[in-house]
Short mmCIF file of C-alpha atoms in Angstrom, two decimals:
data_model
loop_
_atom_site.label_atom_id
_atom_site.label_comp_id
_atom_site.label_asym_id
_atom_site.label_seq_id
_atom_site.Cartn_x
_atom_site.Cartn_y
_atom_site.Cartn_z
CA MET A 72 136.29 171.56 112.02
CA PRO A 73 137.36 168.11 110.72
CA GLU A 74 134.63 165.46 110.51
CA ARG A 75 134.95 162.76 113.13
CA ARG A 76 135.28 159.24 111.76
CA ARG A 77 132.65 156.84 113.08
CA THR A 78 134.02 153.71 114.64
CA PRO A 79 132.37 150.58 113.16
CA THR A 80 130.15 148.71 115.58
CA LEU A 81 131.11 145.28 116.80
CA SER A 82 128.37 143.66 114.73
CA ALA A 83 129.51 145.49 111.60
CA ARG A 84 133.12 144.43 112.16
CA LEU A 85 132.04 140.82 112.62
CA THR A 86 129.84 140.98 109.52
CA ASP A 87 132.75 142.29 107.45
CA ARG A 88 134.81 139.28 108.48
CA LEU A 89 132.11 136.68 107.64
CA PRO A 90 132.24 134.90 104.30
CA ALA A 91 129.84 136.31 101.72
CA ARG A 92 127.87 133.03 101.61
CA LEU A 93 127.03 133.38 105.32
CA THR A 94 125.98 137.02 105.10
CA ALA A 95 123.59 136.03 102.29
CA LEU A 96 121.67 133.53 104.42
CA ARG A 97 117.94 133.72 103.81
CA THR A 98 114.91 132.54 105.70
CA PRO A 99 112.03 130.52 104.17
CA ALA A 100 109.98 133.74 104.17
CA ASP A 101 112.40 135.22 101.64
CA PRO A 102 111.44 134.29 98.02
CA GLY A 103 115.15 133.94 97.23
CA PHE A 104 115.39 131.04 99.70
CA TRP A 105 113.55 128.79 97.21
CA ARG A 106 115.69 128.21 94.14
CA SER A 107 114.26 125.21 92.31
CA PRO A 108 113.72 126.03 88.62
CA VAL A 109 110.86 123.51 88.43
CA ARG A 110 108.31 125.44 90.46
CA GLY A 111 105.80 127.47 88.52
CA ALA A 112 102.12 128.29 88.35
CA ARG A 113 101.36 125.96 85.44
CA PHE A 114 103.19 123.05 87.08
CA THR A 115 101.15 123.58 90.24
CA ALA A 116 97.91 124.03 88.29
CA VAL A 117 98.29 120.68 86.51
CA LEU A 118 98.85 118.88 89.81
CA GLY A 119 95.93 120.77 91.32
CA MET A 120 93.52 119.68 88.58
CA VAL A 121 94.56 116.04 89.03
CA LEU A 122 93.96 116.35 92.77
CA LEU A 123 90.62 118.07 92.19
CA ALA A 124 89.32 115.04 90.30
CA GLY A 125 91.02 112.45 92.51
CA LEU A 126 90.11 113.94 95.88
CA THR A 127 86.51 114.43 94.81
CA LEU A 128 86.34 110.73 93.90
CA LEU A 129 87.95 109.84 97.24
CA PHE A 130 85.40 111.85 99.21
CA VAL A 131 82.39 110.42 97.34
CA THR A 132 83.57 106.80 97.64
CA GLY A 133 84.43 107.41 101.29
CA LEU A 134 80.87 108.55 101.99
CA LEU A 135 79.55 105.50 100.15
CA SER A 136 81.74 103.26 102.29
CA TYR A 137 80.32 104.86 105.41
CA ALA A 138 76.76 104.40 104.12
CA ALA A 139 77.49 100.72 103.41
CA TYR A 140 77.83 100.10 107.13
CA ASN A 141 74.21 101.19 107.65
CA PRO A 142 75.28 103.31 110.66
CA ASP A 143 71.78 104.66 111.29
CA LEU A 144 70.38 101.13 111.58
CA ASP A 145 71.81 100.17 114.96
CA PRO A 146 74.39 101.59 117.39
CA VAL A 147 76.68 98.59 116.89
CA ASN A 148 77.11 99.58 113.24
CA ASP A 149 77.73 103.24 114.02
CA LYS A 150 81.38 103.91 114.85
CA THR A 151 80.82 107.70 114.79
CA PRO A 152 78.36 108.47 117.60
CA GLY A 153 77.25 112.07 117.71
CA LYS A 154 77.61 112.59 113.96
CA GLY A 155 74.33 114.52 113.93
CA TRP A 156 73.59 116.25 110.65
CA LEU A 157 76.79 114.90 109.11
CA GLY A 158 74.79 111.75 108.45
CA PHE A 159 72.17 113.65 106.43
CA TYR A 160 72.87 111.72 103.22
CA LEU A 161 72.64 108.18 104.62
CA PHE A 162 70.42 105.71 102.79
CA ALA A 163 69.60 102.01 102.91
CA TRP A 164 72.61 100.32 101.33
CA PRO A 165 71.49 98.12 98.40
CA THR A 166 72.39 94.50 97.73
CA GLY A 167 72.90 94.99 94.01
CA PRO A 168 74.99 94.91 92.06
CA TYR A 169 76.58 92.32 94.32
CA TRP A 170 80.08 93.67 93.57
CA LEU A 171 79.13 97.26 94.51
CA TYR A 172 81.23 97.57 97.67
CA ARG A 173 84.11 95.75 96.02
CA LEU A 174 84.10 98.47 93.35
CA THR A 175 83.57 101.56 95.50
CA GLN A 176 86.02 100.63 98.25
CA GLY A 177 88.58 99.28 95.80
CA LEU A 178 88.45 102.63 94.00
CA HIS A 179 88.66 104.55 97.27
CA VAL A 180 91.80 102.83 98.49
CA THR A 181 93.53 102.47 95.12
CA VAL A 182 92.98 106.10 94.12
CA GLY A 183 94.16 107.20 97.57
CA ILE A 184 97.43 105.28 97.18
CA VAL A 185 97.98 106.47 93.61
CA LEU A 186 97.47 110.12 94.59
CA VAL A 187 100.26 110.10 97.19
CA PRO A 188 103.02 111.25 94.77
CA VAL A 189 100.68 113.88 93.31
CA LEU A 190 99.80 115.23 96.75
CA LEU A 191 103.45 115.38 97.83
CA ALA A 192 104.46 117.10 94.59
CA LYS A 193 101.66 119.62 94.94
CA LEU A 194 102.65 120.46 98.53
CA TRP A 195 106.29 120.80 97.45
CA SER A 196 105.32 123.10 94.59
CA VAL A 197 103.51 125.59 96.83
CA VAL A 198 105.62 125.37 99.97
CA PRO A 199 107.12 128.87 99.45
CA ARG A 200 103.65 130.36 99.85
CA LEU A 201 103.19 128.65 103.21
CA PHE A 202 106.01 130.83 104.60
CA ALA A 203 104.97 134.07 102.93
CA LEU A 204 104.79 137.16 105.15
CA PRO A 205 102.67 138.84 106.32
CA PRO A 206 100.42 135.86 107.09
CA ALA A 207 97.31 137.77 106.04
CA ARG A 208 97.14 140.90 103.92
CA SER A 209 93.34 141.16 103.84
CA VAL A 210 90.20 139.35 104.92
CA GLY A 211 90.13 137.44 101.65
CA HIS A 212 93.78 136.48 102.01
CA ALA A 213 93.19 135.37 105.60
CA LEU A 214 90.31 133.16 104.43
CA GLU A 215 92.54 131.67 101.77
CA ARG A 216 95.30 130.91 104.29
CA LEU A 217 92.78 129.30 106.64
CA SER A 218 91.47 127.13 103.81
CA VAL A 219 95.05 126.07 103.05
CA LEU A 220 95.59 125.12 106.70
CA LEU A 221 92.44 122.97 106.73
CA LEU A 222 93.24 121.54 103.30
CA VAL A 223 96.87 120.63 103.95
CA GLY A 224 96.30 119.45 107.53
CA GLY A 225 93.17 117.52 106.60
CA ALA A 226 94.75 115.91 103.54
CA LEU A 227 97.86 114.79 105.42
CA PHE A 228 95.76 113.45 108.30
CA GLN A 229 93.41 111.54 105.98
CA PHE A 230 96.19 110.08 103.86
CA ILE A 231 98.35 109.07 106.83
CA THR A 232 95.52 107.42 108.79
CA GLY A 233 94.18 105.79 105.63
CA LEU A 234 97.55 104.34 104.66
CA LEU A 235 98.12 103.08 108.20
CA ASN A 236 94.70 101.43 108.15
CA ILE A 237 95.51 99.71 104.86
CA GLN A 238 98.67 98.33 106.46
CA LEU A 239 96.73 97.36 109.61
CA ASP A 240 99.05 99.57 111.69
CA TYR A 241 96.87 101.40 114.21
CA LEU A 242 99.45 103.80 115.62
CA PHE A 243 96.95 106.60 116.14
CA PRO A 244 94.79 107.01 119.26
CA GLY A 245 91.11 106.17 119.03
CA SER A 246 89.02 104.43 116.39
CA PHE A 247 90.07 104.71 112.75
CA TYR A 248 86.43 104.97 111.68
CA THR A 249 85.72 107.93 113.94
CA LEU A 250 88.96 109.77 113.17
CA HIS A 251 88.73 109.22 109.43
CA PHE A 252 85.06 110.23 109.28
CA TYR A 253 85.40 113.55 111.10
CA GLY A 254 88.76 114.24 109.46
CA ALA A 255 87.09 113.90 106.07
CA TRP A 256 84.61 116.67 106.88
CA VAL A 257 87.35 118.99 108.15
CA PHE A 258 89.28 118.32 104.95
CA LEU A 259 86.15 118.95 102.84
CA ALA A 260 85.66 122.39 104.41
CA GLY A 261 89.16 123.44 103.39
CA PHE A 262 88.89 121.70 100.02
CA ILE A 263 85.67 123.44 98.95
CA THR A 264 86.90 126.86 100.11
CA HIS A 265 90.25 126.42 98.39
CA VAL A 266 88.68 125.23 95.13
CA ALA A 267 86.26 128.16 95.13
CA LEU A 268 89.15 130.60 95.57
CA LYS A 269 91.73 128.96 93.32
CA LEU A 270 89.89 127.10 90.53
CA PRO A 271 89.33 130.19 88.33
CA GLN A 272 93.01 131.07 88.63
CA ALA A 273 94.10 127.50 87.82
CA VAL A 274 91.88 127.41 84.72
CA ARG A 275 93.25 130.77 83.60
CA VAL A 276 96.82 129.53 84.07
CA LEU A 277 96.21 126.36 82.06
CA ARG A 278 94.51 128.27 79.26
CA SER A 279 97.53 130.55 78.98
CA GLY A 280 99.62 127.76 77.51
CA GLY A 281 101.22 124.41 78.11
CA ILE A 282 103.79 123.42 80.67
CA PRO A 283 107.11 125.01 79.69
CA ARG A 284 109.94 122.53 79.23
CA GLY A 285 112.40 124.34 81.40
CA GLY A 286 113.24 127.61 83.02
CA PRO A 287 111.10 130.20 84.68
CA GLY A 288 109.08 132.79 82.86
CA PRO A 289 106.28 135.24 83.43
CA LEU A 290 102.70 134.06 83.38
CA VAL A 291 100.80 135.96 80.71
CA ALA A 292 97.16 135.14 80.06
CA PRO A 293 95.87 135.92 76.55
CA GLY A 294 94.43 139.41 76.33
CA SER A 295 95.66 140.45 79.78
CA PRO A 296 98.68 142.40 80.99
CA ALA A 297 101.72 140.46 82.07
CA ARG A 298 101.67 139.22 85.65
CA PRO A 299 104.61 137.65 87.42
CA ASP A 300 104.50 133.98 88.32
CA THR A 301 105.04 134.19 92.07
CA LEU A 302 105.99 130.51 92.29
CA VAL A 303 108.96 130.94 89.95
CA ALA A 304 112.23 131.28 91.85
CA PRO A 305 113.73 134.78 91.40
CA ASP A 306 117.25 133.32 91.52
CA PRO A 307 116.88 129.72 90.29
CA LEU A 308 119.60 127.13 90.28
CA PRO A 309 120.66 125.62 86.94
CA ALA A 310 117.92 123.34 85.62
CA THR A 311 118.60 119.61 85.76
CA LEU A 312 115.00 118.54 85.12
CA SER A 313 112.27 120.19 83.09
CA ARG A 314 108.79 120.75 84.46
CA ARG A 315 107.44 118.19 82.03
CA GLY A 316 110.08 115.78 83.25
CA ALA A 317 109.00 116.41 86.84
CA LEU A 318 105.38 115.66 85.91
CA VAL A 319 106.52 112.46 84.21
CA MET A 320 108.34 111.45 87.41
CA VAL A 321 105.23 112.08 89.50
CA GLY A 322 103.13 110.07 87.04
CA ALA A 323 105.65 107.22 87.06
CA GLY A 324 105.53 107.10 90.85
CA SER A 325 101.74 106.92 90.79
CA LEU A 326 101.85 104.19 88.13
CA LEU A 327 104.28 102.14 90.22
CA LEU A 328 101.99 102.40 93.24
CA LEU A 329 99.03 101.40 91.08
CA ILE A 330 100.78 98.29 89.79
CA THR A 331 101.97 97.19 93.24
CA SER A 332 98.68 97.79 95.06
CA ALA A 333 95.64 97.47 92.78
CA GLY A 334 96.09 93.72 92.36
CA ARG A 335 94.65 93.00 95.79
CA SER A 336 91.22 93.43 94.17
CA PHE A 337 91.89 91.10 91.23
CA ASP A 338 92.92 87.54 90.57
CA GLY A 339 95.88 86.35 88.54
CA PRO A 340 99.29 88.02 88.10
CA LEU A 341 98.16 91.40 89.45
CA ARG A 342 97.32 89.88 92.84
CA ARG A 343 100.74 88.28 93.06
CA ILE A 344 102.52 91.60 92.56
CA ALA A 345 100.39 93.58 95.02
CA LEU A 346 103.43 93.90 97.26
CA LEU A 347 102.46 97.08 99.10
CA THR A 348 99.19 95.91 100.63
CA PRO A 349 98.51 93.25 103.26
CA ARG A 350 96.24 90.46 102.10
CA GLY A 351 97.22 91.42 98.56
CA GLY A 352 98.86 88.31 97.23
CA THR A 353 98.51 86.07 100.28
CA GLU A 354 96.52 82.87 100.14
CA GLN A 355 95.36 80.78 103.09
CA GLY A 356 96.88 77.50 101.98
CA PRO A 357 95.56 75.06 99.37
CA GLY A 358 91.99 73.92 98.87
CA PRO A 359 88.51 75.47 98.64
CA ASN A 360 89.15 77.82 101.59
CA ALA A 361 92.34 79.27 100.09
CA PHE A 362 91.32 82.92 99.94
CA GLN A 363 91.99 85.96 102.07
CA VAL A 364 90.89 86.63 105.64
CA ASN A 365 91.44 89.55 107.95
CA LYS A 366 90.95 87.82 111.29
CA THR A 367 91.88 84.24 111.98
CA ALA A 368 90.15 82.04 114.53
CA ALA A 369 93.31 81.91 116.62
CA ALA A 370 93.63 85.72 116.60
CA VAL A 371 90.19 86.14 118.20
CA ARG A 372 90.58 83.07 120.43
CA ILE A 373 87.96 80.87 118.79
CA THR A 374 88.79 77.30 119.86
CA PRO A 375 87.58 73.90 118.59
CA ALA A 376 85.59 73.58 121.83
CA ASP A 377 83.61 76.70 120.84
CA THR A 378 82.71 75.36 117.40
CA GLY A 379 82.41 71.62 118.08
CA GLU A 380 79.45 69.33 118.60
CA ARG A 381 78.08 71.46 121.42
CA TRP A 382 77.70 74.54 119.19
CA ARG A 383 74.15 75.67 118.53
CA LEU A 384 72.74 78.53 116.48
CA THR A 385 70.15 80.52 118.44
CA VAL A 386 67.38 82.17 116.37
CA ARG A 387 65.06 84.65 118.12
CA GLY A 388 61.83 86.22 116.95
CA PRO A 389 58.04 86.18 117.57
CA ALA A 390 58.13 82.38 117.38
CA GLY A 391 60.36 82.32 120.44
CA GLU A 392 63.92 81.13 120.81
CA LEU A 393 64.96 78.30 118.52
CA ARG A 394 68.24 76.40 118.61
CA PHE A 395 69.78 74.46 115.73
CA SER A 396 72.83 72.24 115.47
CA ARG A 397 74.99 72.38 112.38
CA ALA A 398 73.58 69.02 111.26
CA GLU A 399 70.04 70.40 111.54
CA LEU A 400 71.00 73.46 109.50
CA LEU A 401 72.54 71.22 106.83
CA ALA A 402 69.27 69.25 106.71
CA MET A 403 67.34 72.41 105.74
CA GLU A 404 66.94 73.53 102.13
CA GLN A 405 70.34 74.68 100.93
CA HIS A 406 71.01 77.53 98.50
CA THR A 407 74.13 78.75 96.73
CA ALA A 408 75.42 82.23 95.91
CA ALA A 409 78.61 83.32 94.13
CA LEU A 410 79.77 86.37 96.08
CA PRO A 411 83.08 88.10 96.87
CA ILE A 412 84.28 89.44 100.20
CA ALA A 413 85.37 93.08 100.07
CA CYS A 414 87.09 94.72 103.02
CA VAL A 415 87.42 98.35 104.10
CA GLU A 416 91.21 98.09 103.67
CA GLY A 417 90.57 97.80 99.93
CA TRP A 418 91.34 94.14 99.33
CA SER A 419 88.72 91.73 98.04
CA THR A 420 88.38 88.14 96.95
CA SER A 421 87.03 86.87 93.69
CA ASP A 422 83.54 85.37 93.70
CA GLN A 423 83.41 82.36 96.02
CA LEU A 424 80.61 79.77 95.81
CA TRP A 425 78.84 79.85 99.17
CA ARG A 426 76.19 77.34 100.24
CA GLY A 427 73.85 77.49 103.22
CA VAL A 428 70.43 78.52 104.53
CA ARG A 429 68.80 81.70 103.32
CA LEU A 430 68.42 84.38 105.97
CA SER A 431 64.84 84.89 104.79
CA ASP A 432 64.09 81.21 105.54
CA LEU A 433 65.50 81.58 109.05
CA ALA A 434 63.38 84.74 109.45
CA ALA A 435 60.31 82.68 108.52
CA LEU A 436 61.19 80.14 111.21
CA ALA A 437 61.58 83.02 113.68
CA GLY A 438 58.00 84.17 112.98
CA TYR A 439 58.29 86.40 109.91
CA PRO A 440 57.05 84.23 107.00
CA ASP A 441 56.01 87.07 104.68
CA SER A 442 58.10 90.17 105.37
CA PRO A 443 61.55 89.50 106.82
CA PRO A 444 62.74 92.35 109.07
CA ASP A 445 66.19 93.53 110.10
CA VAL A 446 68.41 91.05 111.90
CA PHE A 447 70.92 91.47 114.71
CA VAL A 448 73.88 89.08 114.38
CA GLU A 449 76.14 88.02 117.26
CA SER A 450 79.38 86.09 116.95
CA LEU A 451 81.22 83.66 119.20
CA GLN A 452 84.01 86.25 119.12
CA ARG A 453 84.05 87.88 122.56
CA SER A 454 86.20 90.94 121.94
CA GLY A 455 87.19 93.23 119.13
CA SER A 456 85.20 95.35 116.71
CA PHE A 457 82.24 94.09 114.68
CA ARG A 458 81.68 90.96 116.73
CA LYS A 459 78.05 92.14 116.55
CA ALA A 460 76.38 93.66 113.50
CA ALA A 461 72.94 94.58 112.17
CA LEU A 462 71.63 93.92 108.65
CA ARG A 463 68.74 95.74 107.01
CA ASP A 464 65.52 94.08 105.94
CA ASN A 465 66.43 94.46 102.25
CA GLN A 466 69.60 92.51 102.94
CA VAL A 467 67.69 89.77 104.75
CA ARG A 468 65.14 89.53 101.90
CA ASP A 469 67.74 89.07 99.18
CA GLY A 470 67.82 85.42 98.14
CA ARG A 471 71.63 85.51 97.97
CA SER A 472 71.96 86.42 101.65
CA LEU A 473 72.93 83.24 103.43
CA LEU A 474 73.93 81.76 106.71
CA ALA A 475 76.78 79.99 104.90
CA LEU A 476 77.89 76.54 106.02
CA GLU A 477 80.12 75.65 103.08
CA VAL A 478 82.28 77.42 100.51
CA ASN A 479 83.46 76.11 97.14
CA GLY A 480 82.03 72.67 97.89
CA ALA A 481 83.74 72.19 101.27
CA PRO A 482 82.88 73.00 104.89
CA LEU A 483 84.00 76.41 106.06
CA SER A 484 87.48 76.46 107.56
CA PRO A 485 87.87 77.82 111.12
CA ASP A 486 89.40 81.02 109.71
CA HIS A 487 86.46 81.52 107.37
CA GLY A 488 83.89 81.24 110.13
CA TYR A 489 83.15 77.57 110.82
CA PRO A 490 80.58 76.43 111.82
CA ALA A 491 78.48 79.18 110.18
CA ARG A 492 78.93 82.72 108.87
CA ILE A 493 76.92 85.47 107.22
CA ILE A 494 77.42 86.28 103.55
CA VAL A 495 75.47 89.17 102.02
CA PRO A 496 75.84 90.68 98.54
CA ALA A 497 77.49 94.14 98.33
CA ALA A 498 78.08 94.35 102.10
CA PRO A 499 81.43 95.31 103.68
CA GLY A 500 83.40 92.30 104.83
CA VAL A 501 83.00 93.15 108.52
CA LEU A 502 79.21 92.78 108.21
CA ASN A 503 79.65 89.22 106.90
CA THR A 504 79.98 88.04 110.49
CA LYS A 505 81.96 84.86 111.14
CA TRP A 506 81.43 82.22 113.86
CA VAL A 507 77.74 83.16 114.16
CA GLU A 508 76.10 82.30 117.47
CA THR A 509 72.79 84.22 117.55
CA LEU A 510 70.35 85.76 115.05
CA THR A 511 67.67 88.07 116.44
CA PHE A 512 65.05 89.14 113.87
CA GLY A 513 63.11 92.39 114.30
CA GLU A 514 63.05 94.92 117.16
CA LEU A 515 66.20 96.76 116.09
#
């Protein structure tokens, strides 16, 4: 009996008529979808080791920045209510060296900016693994994928919110301080897990040899059987850039960001070319008050009527409530201190010569002649964050901590806090309260 010929199905007939390039379409889950000849385990390992050092520094300096606010001193300083045991490491922020916060926060922001090309390159290098199927082959593999989710999501969230904060663009809902703080701990959970799982492999990869100049090849560790490099494309496109060349490009991008951002913490030519950061190269006009500010008097609606002849400083303590005019404050013993202002956005000024009344002397007038306590500072500013702040007793005791009335030999300008402002060594700029109205010593 003759064999019956099978009629091709409609889908088969359509497939036969499609161009070969369309029938070969692949999904991201297919290793053949990724065809860059640059990807490889050693390339990824080098980027990973750079990020290991850089992200560790970012986390440590971020925690130091949080501690500098003295969040456990008073609720007004704590922008992360409910932190609980996440504040286990907090300590009394010191006043020396006086440039401490300028250094730690400058490092935090600068390193964060410089790492952007490295982070993007690292994510690009491992993106094929993000689409690998099945999602989890074992408990260990599932834990690894979860760590990657926390790591990638946390890193992107931290970098995006941090960069927006540097640019003073608050496009995200809620407080930057709260979001960035809790986001850092989520990121750390993924970071530690991922490092524990991947660091031995990265070290083994780097010990196996240097970065190859070009095409793909198997990863063979000395003394071990050959193992395929799963990041190498099985069907790579012709190479137009070596892996070393790609690393050079990433490094060049980081160097460019360093040059155009780090200058906001220095004087001279570097400050003038800090084009990527607000307050980087900007000056506030000529004269002794020509240095950076974050908030102007006009922006917070401080008017000449608020700071004129009727202004009085109120000082509270066991001695009662005392009120002083600016002229009376100028008649007291004056002291000078050369201190910078360093802001959470990473910019800072050079040392400015401040002159005014020591906080410890005002504490003595308030009824604490021997052991100055903490002080609660209130500004004329009626809205916005950090219009109130608390300073620790060690900050009040430091002889360089002033209620400043002048800077660089001239009265404070309205934008720098006229008629009086706080200046404390090593404190974040937001704790150097401007337009001071009330000082309450003790009972915090």
